Amino acid sequence: MLALLILVTVTLTSAHHPGEHFEGDKVFRVHVEDENHISLLHELASTRQMDFWKPDSLTQIKPHSTVDFRIKAEDAVAVEDFLGQNRLQYEVLISNLRSMLEAQFDSRVRATGHSYEKYNQWETIEAWTEQVASENPDLISRSAIGTTFLGNTIYLLKVGKPGSDKPAIFMDCGFHAREWISPAFCQWFVREAVRTYGRERHMTEFLDKLDFYVLPVVNIDGYIYTWTTNRMWRKTRSTKAGSTCIGTDLNRNFAAGWCRIGASTNPCDETYCGSAAESEKETKAVANFIRNHLSSIKAYLTIHSYSQMMLYPYSYDYKLPKNNVELNALAKAAVKELATLHGTSYTYGPGASTIYPAAGGSDDWAYDQGIQYSFTFELRDKGRYGFLLPESQIQPTCEETMLAIKYVTSYVLEHLY
């Protein structure tokens, strides 16, 4: 009986921490000064498997920037030697990925089911979408807007008091599977809406005057996979004829300068743009919903991590949007508001020049559909934990992000078009 109990415990733990194969993996940050440094990193990538955390791929590295990437344990010594011999300035952000994976689950909340202060598995989030809607029928309704490649239902929550012809704001989370703080924020937002409606005047006004369409997890298949199999998975789990490699980067799959820059045509790459724009069922579901509600959607907000940035179009080109001055001022004010709570500093600006060029993104696509206020948020942190932000940071991260989202919402309400 004892042996059986031990077996059960081990299985449960490994299901909770799909991290045993990350023992000894390291995350490096390299300071890139010039083209020579970039070509050295290209040389390194040709001999060692590098999982790029920021930027998303080798091709997006720019001079005078930093590059964060993960290296397998067995390559760590060779990589440190290479960086040292070539006089590349670097630091080790994470010295053992496995211990960092386990340290994520540091929440003092002892809830067994859903918790807003913990990372929740998909089945828990799915049950929560049903529960939060049934418990708050006057504020929330749940609908299915499509299914994923593996047949999971994509749920959307409409948050707001019923009314006719209300303007709306669309917000999605969980495009990239490993960015766990993102779905946590969408859940937090819904909780705050329900908790403060009728008590806090801004939220009350927002929900009376407009609707929020909240999509808690876009890339459900990938998210499930980060819980069961590989915590560092980014893409979807779709397969492509003629390739053994799996997954498409949903944020390269929209019809906005599709696959032109900062995206890959190789199915094995992390930034694979798909076989065509909207080739992925998840992309199609989001795009179809937005197209069908274009007359009411006044703002599009998409939540990612990490790097503490608030980005607006364009990312597929270095061109600036028509209302660049307005978007820049709005982003500046929103990040200033965000910083008032915990002093967290965000940078802001157009995607291509602020972070890196990347075609096929949902924010650019939404903007080109005529949605004038389109923003990507890159939440905490700046690389200390990267994608493995501890649960103890969920509350402060979500609280400060709420301030920025509420600022944008107020602005949009005052500038309806």
Tab-separated table of C-alpha atoms in Angstrom:
chain	number	residue	atom	x	y	z
A	1	MET	CA	0.000	0.000	0.000
A	2	LEU	CA	2.848	2.341	0.876
A	3	ALA	CA	4.449	1.840	-2.527
A	4	LEU	CA	1.150	2.681	-4.190
A	5	LEU	CA	0.819	5.885	-2.153
A	6	ILE	CA	4.316	6.990	-3.071
A	7	LEU	CA	3.612	6.325	-6.720
A	8	VAL	CA	0.458	8.447	-6.587
A	9	THR	CA	2.293	11.322	-4.913
A	10	VAL	CA	5.037	11.285	-7.512
A	11	THR	CA	2.542	11.288	-10.357
A	12	LEU	CA	0.636	14.223	-8.901
A	13	THR	CA	3.785	16.227	-8.303
A	14	SER	CA	5.133	15.715	-11.778
A	15	ALA	CA	1.760	16.656	-13.239
A	16	HIS	CA	1.993	19.892	-11.258
A	17	HIS	CA	5.649	20.533	-12.124
A	18	PRO	CA	6.395	19.280	-15.652
A	19	GLY	CA	9.964	20.259	-14.938
A	20	GLU	CA	12.156	17.246	-14.336
A	21	HIS	CA	13.779	17.556	-17.765
A	22	PHE	CA	14.817	21.158	-17.015
A	23	GLU	CA	17.259	20.150	-14.262
A	24	GLY	CA	20.410	22.231	-14.776
A	25	ASP	CA	19.026	24.255	-17.702
A	26	LYS	CA	20.204	27.859	-17.599
A	27	VAL	CA	18.824	31.161	-18.851
A	28	PHE	CA	21.428	33.642	-20.071
A	29	ARG	CA	21.197	37.345	-20.824
A	30	VAL	CA	23.720	38.530	-23.388
A	31	HIS	CA	24.442	42.203	-24.042
A	32	VAL	CA	24.550	42.735	-27.790
A	33	GLU	CA	26.439	45.818	-28.928
A	34	ASP	CA	26.941	45.387	-32.672
A	35	GLU	CA	26.493	43.224	-35.765
A	36	ASN	CA	29.575	41.203	-34.832
A	37	HIS	CA	27.890	40.136	-31.586
A	38	ILE	CA	24.785	39.177	-33.530
A	39	SER	CA	26.761	36.997	-35.931
A	40	LEU	CA	28.456	35.317	-32.952
A	41	LEU	CA	25.034	34.424	-31.560
A	42	HIS	CA	24.050	33.067	-34.992
A	43	GLU	CA	27.181	30.930	-34.865
A	44	LEU	CA	26.244	29.697	-31.373
A	45	ALA	CA	22.677	28.913	-32.461
A	46	SER	CA	23.964	26.758	-35.312
A	47	THR	CA	25.686	24.405	-32.864
A	48	ARG	CA	23.507	24.592	-29.730
A	49	GLN	CA	19.779	24.456	-29.163
A	50	MET	CA	18.731	27.906	-27.939
A	51	ASP	CA	15.241	28.646	-26.652
A	52	PHE	CA	14.848	32.398	-27.134
A	53	TRP	CA	12.859	34.125	-24.402
A	54	LYS	CA	13.386	37.703	-25.493
A	55	PRO	CA	13.352	38.462	-28.343
A	56	ASP	CA	11.323	35.537	-29.667
A	57	SER	CA	13.892	34.447	-32.230
A	58	LEU	CA	17.436	34.850	-33.512
A	59	THR	CA	16.337	37.022	-36.429
A	60	GLN	CA	14.853	39.651	-34.107
A	61	ILE	CA	18.105	40.500	-32.311
A	62	LYS	CA	19.121	44.137	-32.730
A	63	PRO	CA	22.362	45.964	-31.844
A	64	HIS	CA	22.398	47.732	-28.429
A	65	SER	CA	19.946	45.293	-26.867
A	66	THR	CA	19.889	42.316	-24.543
A	67	VAL	CA	19.030	38.759	-25.526
A	68	ASP	CA	17.577	36.224	-23.078
A	69	PHE	CA	17.720	32.538	-23.980
A	70	ARG	CA	17.539	29.118	-22.360
A	71	ILE	CA	20.252	26.499	-22.788
A	72	LYS	CA	20.005	22.804	-21.978
A	73	ALA	CA	22.069	21.617	-19.000
A	74	GLU	CA	24.505	19.597	-21.087
A	75	ASP	CA	25.344	22.644	-23.241
A	76	ALA	CA	25.711	25.163	-20.416
A	77	VAL	CA	29.480	24.874	-19.930
A	78	ALA	CA	30.178	25.041	-23.667
A	79	VAL	CA	27.958	28.099	-24.017
A	80	GLU	CA	29.641	29.903	-21.102
A	81	ASP	CA	33.018	29.109	-22.670
A	82	PHE	CA	31.897	30.443	-26.037
A	83	LEU	CA	30.528	33.673	-24.550
A	84	GLY	CA	33.690	34.183	-22.504
A	85	GLN	CA	36.137	33.437	-25.323
A	86	ASN	CA	34.312	35.854	-27.610
A	87	ARG	CA	34.178	38.532	-24.904
A	88	LEU	CA	30.404	38.749	-24.974
A	89	GLN	CA	29.103	40.403	-21.828
A	90	TYR	CA	26.532	38.140	-20.179
A	91	GLU	CA	24.892	37.186	-16.940
A	92	VAL	CA	23.080	34.051	-15.845
A	93	LEU	CA	19.463	35.027	-15.103
A	94	ILE	CA	18.439	31.546	-13.998
A	95	SER	CA	21.094	29.051	-12.946
A	96	ASN	CA	18.804	26.040	-12.585
A	97	LEU	CA	15.498	26.206	-14.411
A	98	ARG	CA	14.009	23.285	-12.526
A	99	SER	CA	14.313	24.952	-9.127
A	100	MET	CA	12.801	28.115	-10.611
A	101	LEU	CA	9.896	26.073	-12.005
A	102	GLU	CA	9.187	24.697	-8.569
A	103	ALA	CA	9.553	28.112	-6.932
A	104	GLN	CA	6.721	29.484	-9.117
A	105	PHE	CA	4.180	27.748	-6.913
A	106	ASP	CA	4.899	29.863	-3.854
A	107	SER	CA	1.368	31.079	-3.194
A	108	ARG	CA	0.344	30.882	0.444
A	109	VAL	CA	-3.234	30.315	-0.671
A	110	ARG	CA	-4.155	26.732	0.146
A	111	ALA	CA	-7.108	26.477	-2.207
A	112	THR	CA	-7.558	23.143	-3.939
A	113	GLY	CA	-9.878	24.501	-6.630
A	114	HIS	CA	-9.797	27.784	-8.509
A	115	SER	CA	-7.849	30.661	-6.988
A	116	TYR	CA	-7.195	34.145	-8.341
A	117	GLU	CA	-3.806	34.182	-6.636
A	118	LYS	CA	-2.573	30.924	-8.131
A	119	TYR	CA	-1.938	29.631	-11.618
A	120	ASN	CA	-4.935	27.518	-12.593
A	121	GLN	CA	-4.939	24.557	-14.969
A	122	TRP	CA	-7.238	24.781	-17.981
A	123	GLU	CA	-9.941	22.481	-16.614
A	124	THR	CA	-10.105	24.709	-13.517
A	125	ILE	CA	-10.343	27.862	-15.649
A	126	GLU	CA	-12.991	26.241	-17.856
A	127	ALA	CA	-15.121	25.359	-14.816
A	128	TRP	CA	-14.550	28.884	-13.478
A	129	THR	CA	-15.895	30.482	-16.686
A	130	GLU	CA	-19.134	28.554	-16.202
A	131	GLN	CA	-19.359	29.301	-12.492
A	132	VAL	CA	-18.581	33.009	-12.674
A	133	ALA	CA	-21.218	33.440	-15.386
A	134	SER	CA	-23.905	31.454	-13.542
A	135	GLU	CA	-23.210	33.289	-10.262
A	136	ASN	CA	-23.385	36.725	-11.902
A	137	PRO	CA	-26.102	36.445	-14.572
A	138	ASP	CA	-26.794	40.194	-14.488
A	139	LEU	CA	-23.160	40.999	-15.336
A	140	ILE	CA	-21.590	38.060	-17.163
A	141	SER	CA	-22.572	35.772	-19.989
A	142	ARG	CA	-20.416	33.018	-21.430
A	143	SER	CA	-20.344	31.976	-25.068
A	144	ALA	CA	-18.262	29.602	-27.167
A	145	ILE	CA	-16.583	31.274	-30.143
A	146	GLY	CA	-14.878	28.227	-31.627
A	147	THR	CA	-12.749	25.211	-30.881
A	148	THR	CA	-9.011	24.639	-30.829
A	149	PHE	CA	-7.047	22.249	-33.026
A	150	LEU	CA	-7.446	19.527	-30.383
A	151	GLY	CA	-11.154	20.218	-29.915
A	152	ASN	CA	-11.151	22.309	-26.740
A	153	THR	CA	-13.907	24.928	-26.565
A	154	ILE	CA	-12.776	28.556	-26.719
A	155	TYR	CA	-14.892	30.455	-24.193
A	156	LEU	CA	-15.545	34.176	-24.193
A	157	LEU	CA	-16.991	36.090	-21.264
A	158	LYS	CA	-19.101	39.170	-21.975
A	159	VAL	CA	-18.847	41.408	-18.942
A	160	GLY	CA	-21.246	44.343	-18.569
A	161	LYS	CA	-24.806	45.328	-17.693
A	162	PRO	CA	-27.244	44.328	-20.462
A	163	GLY	CA	-28.086	47.175	-22.817
A	164	SER	CA	-28.592	47.886	-26.487
A	165	ASP	CA	-25.886	49.215	-28.825
A	166	LYS	CA	-23.203	49.366	-26.169
A	167	PRO	CA	-19.619	50.021	-27.239
A	168	ALA	CA	-17.184	47.265	-26.296
A	169	ILE	CA	-13.559	46.539	-25.462
A	170	PHE	CA	-12.089	43.183	-26.478
A	171	MET	CA	-9.351	41.711	-24.301
A	172	ASP	CA	-7.589	38.379	-24.699
A	173	CYS	CA	-5.034	36.440	-22.691
A	174	GLY	CA	-2.949	33.332	-23.216
A	175	PHE	CA	-1.805	33.641	-26.848
A	176	HIS	CA	1.530	32.107	-25.898
A	177	ALA	CA	1.223	29.020	-23.715
A	178	ARG	CA	4.141	29.639	-21.349
A	179	GLU	CA	3.103	33.201	-20.429
A	180	TRP	CA	1.069	32.055	-17.419
A	181	ILE	CA	0.629	35.487	-15.836
A	182	SER	CA	-1.499	36.444	-18.857
A	183	PRO	CA	-4.537	34.160	-18.252
A	184	ALA	CA	-4.176	34.974	-14.549
A	185	PHE	CA	-4.787	38.629	-15.411
A	186	CYS	CA	-7.936	37.955	-17.467
A	187	GLN	CA	-9.361	36.014	-14.526
A	188	TRP	CA	-8.386	38.778	-12.114
A	189	PHE	CA	-10.038	41.399	-14.322
A	190	VAL	CA	-13.333	39.495	-14.304
A	191	ARG	CA	-13.160	39.121	-10.534
A	192	GLU	CA	-12.577	42.851	-10.072
A	193	ALA	CA	-15.481	43.685	-12.371
A	194	VAL	CA	-17.843	41.499	-10.357
A	195	ARG	CA	-16.411	42.488	-6.965
A	196	THR	CA	-16.399	46.253	-7.449
A	197	TYR	CA	-19.487	46.842	-9.621
A	198	GLY	CA	-21.884	49.009	-7.615
A	199	ARG	CA	-19.125	49.804	-5.094
A	200	GLU	CA	-16.453	51.584	-7.099
A	201	ARG	CA	-17.699	54.362	-9.328
A	202	HIS	CA	-15.324	53.878	-12.274
A	203	MET	CA	-15.984	50.157	-12.690
A	204	THR	CA	-19.715	50.771	-12.201
A	205	GLU	CA	-19.694	53.406	-14.932
A	206	PHE	CA	-17.654	51.174	-17.249
A	207	LEU	CA	-19.999	48.201	-16.962
A	208	ASP	CA	-23.088	50.398	-17.283
A	209	LYS	CA	-21.795	52.086	-20.428
A	210	LEU	CA	-19.791	49.404	-22.199
A	211	ASP	CA	-19.140	45.686	-22.466
A	212	PHE	CA	-15.838	43.886	-22.047
A	213	TYR	CA	-15.329	40.786	-24.141
A	214	VAL	CA	-12.789	38.770	-22.163
A	215	LEU	CA	-11.134	35.691	-23.666
A	216	PRO	CA	-9.253	34.078	-20.731
A	217	VAL	CA	-7.105	31.634	-22.751
A	218	VAL	CA	-6.731	31.739	-26.533
A	219	ASN	CA	-4.132	28.992	-26.923
A	220	ILE	CA	-5.824	26.361	-24.753
A	221	ASP	CA	-4.048	23.358	-26.303
A	222	GLY	CA	-0.640	24.924	-25.714
A	223	TYR	CA	-1.583	25.996	-22.185
A	224	ILE	CA	-2.641	22.460	-21.262
A	225	TYR	CA	0.650	21.170	-22.699
A	226	THR	CA	2.660	23.541	-20.441
A	227	TRP	CA	0.962	21.919	-17.451
A	228	THR	CA	1.239	18.292	-18.537
A	229	THR	CA	4.418	18.046	-20.562
A	230	ASN	CA	6.604	21.052	-21.271
A	231	ARG	CA	6.374	24.227	-19.205
A	232	MET	CA	8.348	26.163	-21.833
A	233	TRP	CA	5.975	25.490	-24.754
A	234	ARG	CA	4.897	28.618	-26.658
A	235	LYS	CA	2.956	27.712	-29.809
A	236	THR	CA	-0.306	25.915	-30.531
A	237	ARG	CA	-0.343	22.103	-30.809
A	238	SER	CA	-1.449	21.846	-34.422
A	239	THR	CA	0.245	19.525	-36.877
A	240	LYS	CA	1.225	20.314	-40.433
A	241	ALA	CA	1.421	17.875	-43.349
A	242	GLY	CA	5.021	17.152	-44.282
A	243	SER	CA	6.527	18.197	-40.963
A	244	THR	CA	7.078	16.380	-37.687
A	245	CYS	CA	7.321	19.729	-35.885
A	246	ILE	CA	4.273	20.899	-33.981
A	247	GLY	CA	2.605	24.230	-33.447
A	248	THR	CA	2.130	27.696	-34.911
A	249	ASP	CA	2.826	31.018	-33.217
A	250	LEU	CA	-0.680	32.510	-32.982
A	251	ASN	CA	0.747	36.013	-32.757
A	252	ARG	CA	2.343	35.593	-36.188
A	253	ASN	CA	-0.776	34.072	-37.759
A	254	PHE	CA	-2.979	37.128	-38.320
A	255	ALA	CA	-3.453	38.815	-41.685
A	256	ALA	CA	-1.328	41.853	-40.902
A	257	GLY	CA	1.789	41.910	-43.083
A	258	TRP	CA	1.622	38.144	-42.616
A	259	CYS	CA	5.040	36.443	-42.368
A	260	ARG	CA	6.853	39.447	-43.805
A	261	ILE	CA	9.285	40.121	-40.975
A	262	GLY	CA	10.110	38.697	-37.532
A	263	ALA	CA	8.292	35.472	-38.347
A	264	SER	CA	9.396	32.133	-39.745
A	265	THR	CA	8.154	29.876	-42.534
A	266	ASN	CA	9.811	26.885	-40.848
A	267	PRO	CA	7.279	24.814	-38.827
A	268	CYS	CA	10.039	23.886	-36.375
A	269	ASP	CA	10.641	27.496	-35.324
A	270	GLU	CA	9.040	29.176	-32.317
A	271	THR	CA	7.819	32.048	-34.506
A	272	TYR	CA	6.358	29.855	-37.274
A	273	CYS	CA	3.670	31.953	-38.965
A	274	GLY	CA	1.518	29.015	-40.076
A	275	SER	CA	0.740	27.713	-43.556
A	276	ALA	CA	-1.345	30.832	-44.301
A	277	ALA	CA	-2.806	33.810	-42.435
A	278	GLU	CA	-5.549	32.487	-40.126
A	279	SER	CA	-4.502	28.898	-40.747
A	280	GLU	CA	-5.049	28.204	-37.048
A	281	LYS	CA	-8.525	27.555	-35.681
A	282	GLU	CA	-7.765	29.760	-32.671
A	283	THR	CA	-6.791	32.705	-34.888
A	284	LYS	CA	-9.937	32.190	-36.975
A	285	ALA	CA	-12.152	32.156	-33.871
A	286	VAL	CA	-10.749	35.457	-32.571
A	287	ALA	CA	-10.716	37.130	-35.993
A	288	ASN	CA	-14.247	36.013	-36.881
A	289	PHE	CA	-15.647	37.236	-33.578
A	290	ILE	CA	-13.977	40.626	-33.935
A	291	ARG	CA	-15.067	40.965	-37.575
A	292	ASN	CA	-18.655	40.176	-36.573
A	293	HIS	CA	-18.590	42.813	-33.816
A	294	LEU	CA	-16.500	45.495	-35.488
A	295	SER	CA	-19.165	48.167	-35.214
A	296	SER	CA	-19.149	47.943	-31.409
A	297	ILE	CA	-15.505	47.122	-30.556
A	298	LYS	CA	-13.658	50.368	-29.806
A	299	ALA	CA	-10.469	48.971	-28.273
A	300	TYR	CA	-8.438	45.785	-28.524
A	301	LEU	CA	-6.165	44.734	-25.657
A	302	THR	CA	-3.952	41.646	-25.777
A	303	ILE	CA	-2.020	40.493	-22.716
A	304	HIS	CA	1.406	38.862	-22.940
A	305	SER	CA	4.587	38.565	-20.871
A	306	TYR	CA	7.330	39.435	-20.151
A	307	SER	CA	9.267	42.775	-20.308
A	308	GLN	CA	6.937	45.427	-18.843
A	309	MET	CA	5.903	47.188	-22.016
A	310	MET	CA	2.799	48.758	-23.482
A	311	LEU	CA	2.954	48.525	-27.251
A	312	TYR	CA	0.793	49.864	-30.039
A	313	PRO	CA	0.979	49.426	-33.850
A	314	TYR	CA	2.845	48.825	-35.932
A	315	SER	CA	4.965	45.731	-35.445
A	316	TYR	CA	4.887	44.427	-39.032
A	317	ASP	CA	6.531	47.630	-40.263
A	318	TYR	CA	8.407	50.636	-38.909
A	319	LYS	CA	5.579	52.873	-40.115
A	320	LEU	CA	3.491	54.710	-37.514
A	321	PRO	CA	-0.298	54.578	-37.128
A	322	LYS	CA	-2.411	57.593	-38.141
A	323	ASN	CA	-3.179	58.436	-34.514
A	324	ASN	CA	0.382	57.797	-33.323
A	325	VAL	CA	0.537	60.992	-31.258
A	326	GLU	CA	-2.696	60.083	-29.481
A	327	LEU	CA	-1.681	56.445	-28.856
A	328	ASN	CA	1.713	57.540	-27.573
A	329	ALA	CA	0.168	60.012	-25.125
A	330	LEU	CA	-2.391	57.434	-23.988
A	331	ALA	CA	0.277	54.765	-23.443
A	332	LYS	CA	2.485	57.247	-21.580
A	333	ALA	CA	-0.360	58.190	-19.241
A	334	ALA	CA	-1.454	54.561	-18.735
A	335	VAL	CA	2.032	53.335	-17.759
A	336	LYS	CA	2.425	56.340	-15.447
A	337	GLU	CA	-0.826	55.291	-13.772
A	338	LEU	CA	0.377	51.672	-13.535
A	339	ALA	CA	3.577	52.770	-11.774
A	340	THR	CA	1.704	54.610	-9.001
A	341	LEU	CA	0.919	51.377	-7.137
A	342	HIS	CA	4.211	49.479	-6.837
A	343	GLY	CA	6.626	51.672	-8.788
A	344	THR	CA	6.806	49.141	-11.624
A	345	SER	CA	8.297	50.868	-14.663
A	346	TYR	CA	7.014	50.135	-18.148
A	347	THR	CA	8.367	51.329	-21.464
A	348	TYR	CA	5.943	52.104	-24.281
A	349	GLY	CA	5.827	52.866	-27.983
A	350	PRO	CA	5.170	51.327	-31.408
A	351	GLY	CA	5.955	47.603	-31.476
A	352	ALA	CA	8.625	47.462	-34.189
A	353	SER	CA	10.959	50.052	-32.688
A	354	THR	CA	10.133	49.470	-29.001
A	355	ILE	CA	10.556	45.699	-28.840
A	356	TYR	CA	11.221	44.236	-32.323
A	357	PRO	CA	9.550	43.909	-35.744
A	358	ALA	CA	7.069	41.036	-35.911
A	359	ALA	CA	4.480	40.495	-38.623
A	360	GLY	CA	1.103	38.799	-38.245
A	361	GLY	CA	0.267	40.113	-34.775
A	362	SER	CA	-3.276	40.454	-33.500
A	363	ASP	CA	-2.809	44.078	-32.359
A	364	ASP	CA	-1.762	45.271	-35.830
A	365	TRP	CA	-4.575	43.259	-37.402
A	366	ALA	CA	-7.209	44.708	-35.056
A	367	TYR	CA	-5.928	48.218	-35.736
A	368	ASP	CA	-6.093	47.672	-39.483
A	369	GLN	CA	-9.698	46.508	-39.062
A	370	GLY	CA	-10.443	50.045	-37.852
A	371	ILE	CA	-10.127	49.568	-34.073
A	372	GLN	CA	-8.316	52.800	-33.203
A	373	TYR	CA	-7.121	51.821	-29.736
A	374	SER	CA	-5.070	48.642	-29.996
A	375	PHE	CA	-2.489	47.723	-27.371
A	376	THR	CA	-0.268	44.809	-26.407
A	377	PHE	CA	0.704	44.608	-22.764
A	378	GLU	CA	3.880	42.740	-21.827
A	379	LEU	CA	3.427	42.141	-18.095
A	380	ARG	CA	6.067	41.497	-15.405
A	381	ASP	CA	8.873	41.031	-15.122
A	382	LYS	CA	12.052	42.162	-16.881
A	383	GLY	CA	13.773	38.776	-16.870
A	384	ARG	CA	14.611	37.822	-13.276
A	385	TYR	CA	11.952	35.108	-13.492
A	386	GLY	CA	10.834	35.674	-17.088
A	387	PHE	CA	7.970	33.338	-17.927
A	388	LEU	CA	8.258	31.718	-14.490
A	389	LEU	CA	6.857	34.634	-12.508
A	390	PRO	CA	6.073	33.341	-8.988
A	391	GLU	CA	2.455	33.125	-7.870
A	392	SER	CA	3.222	35.604	-5.089
A	393	GLN	CA	3.508	38.252	-7.827
A	394	ILE	CA	0.095	37.554	-9.379
A	395	GLN	CA	-1.755	39.963	-7.096
A	396	PRO	CA	0.623	42.954	-7.403
A	397	THR	CA	0.997	42.397	-11.144
A	398	CYS	CA	-2.747	42.226	-11.692
A	399	GLU	CA	-3.521	45.157	-9.402
A	400	GLU	CA	-1.129	47.497	-11.189
A	401	THR	CA	-2.231	46.281	-14.619
A	402	MET	CA	-5.866	46.980	-13.649
A	403	LEU	CA	-4.924	50.640	-13.193
A	404	ALA	CA	-3.592	50.872	-16.749
A	405	ILE	CA	-6.563	48.984	-18.221
A	406	LYS	CA	-9.003	51.210	-16.326
A	407	TYR	CA	-7.162	54.301	-17.513
A	408	VAL	CA	-7.449	53.163	-21.132
A	409	THR	CA	-11.118	52.288	-20.617
A	410	SER	CA	-11.892	55.778	-19.235
A	411	TYR	CA	-10.116	57.335	-22.185
A	412	VAL	CA	-11.962	55.193	-24.723
A	413	LEU	CA	-15.316	56.069	-23.129
A	414	GLU	CA	-14.482	59.749	-23.501
A	415	HIS	CA	-13.340	59.312	-27.114
A	416	LEU	CA	-15.966	57.082	-28.696
A	417	TYR	CA	-16.019	57.031	-32.484
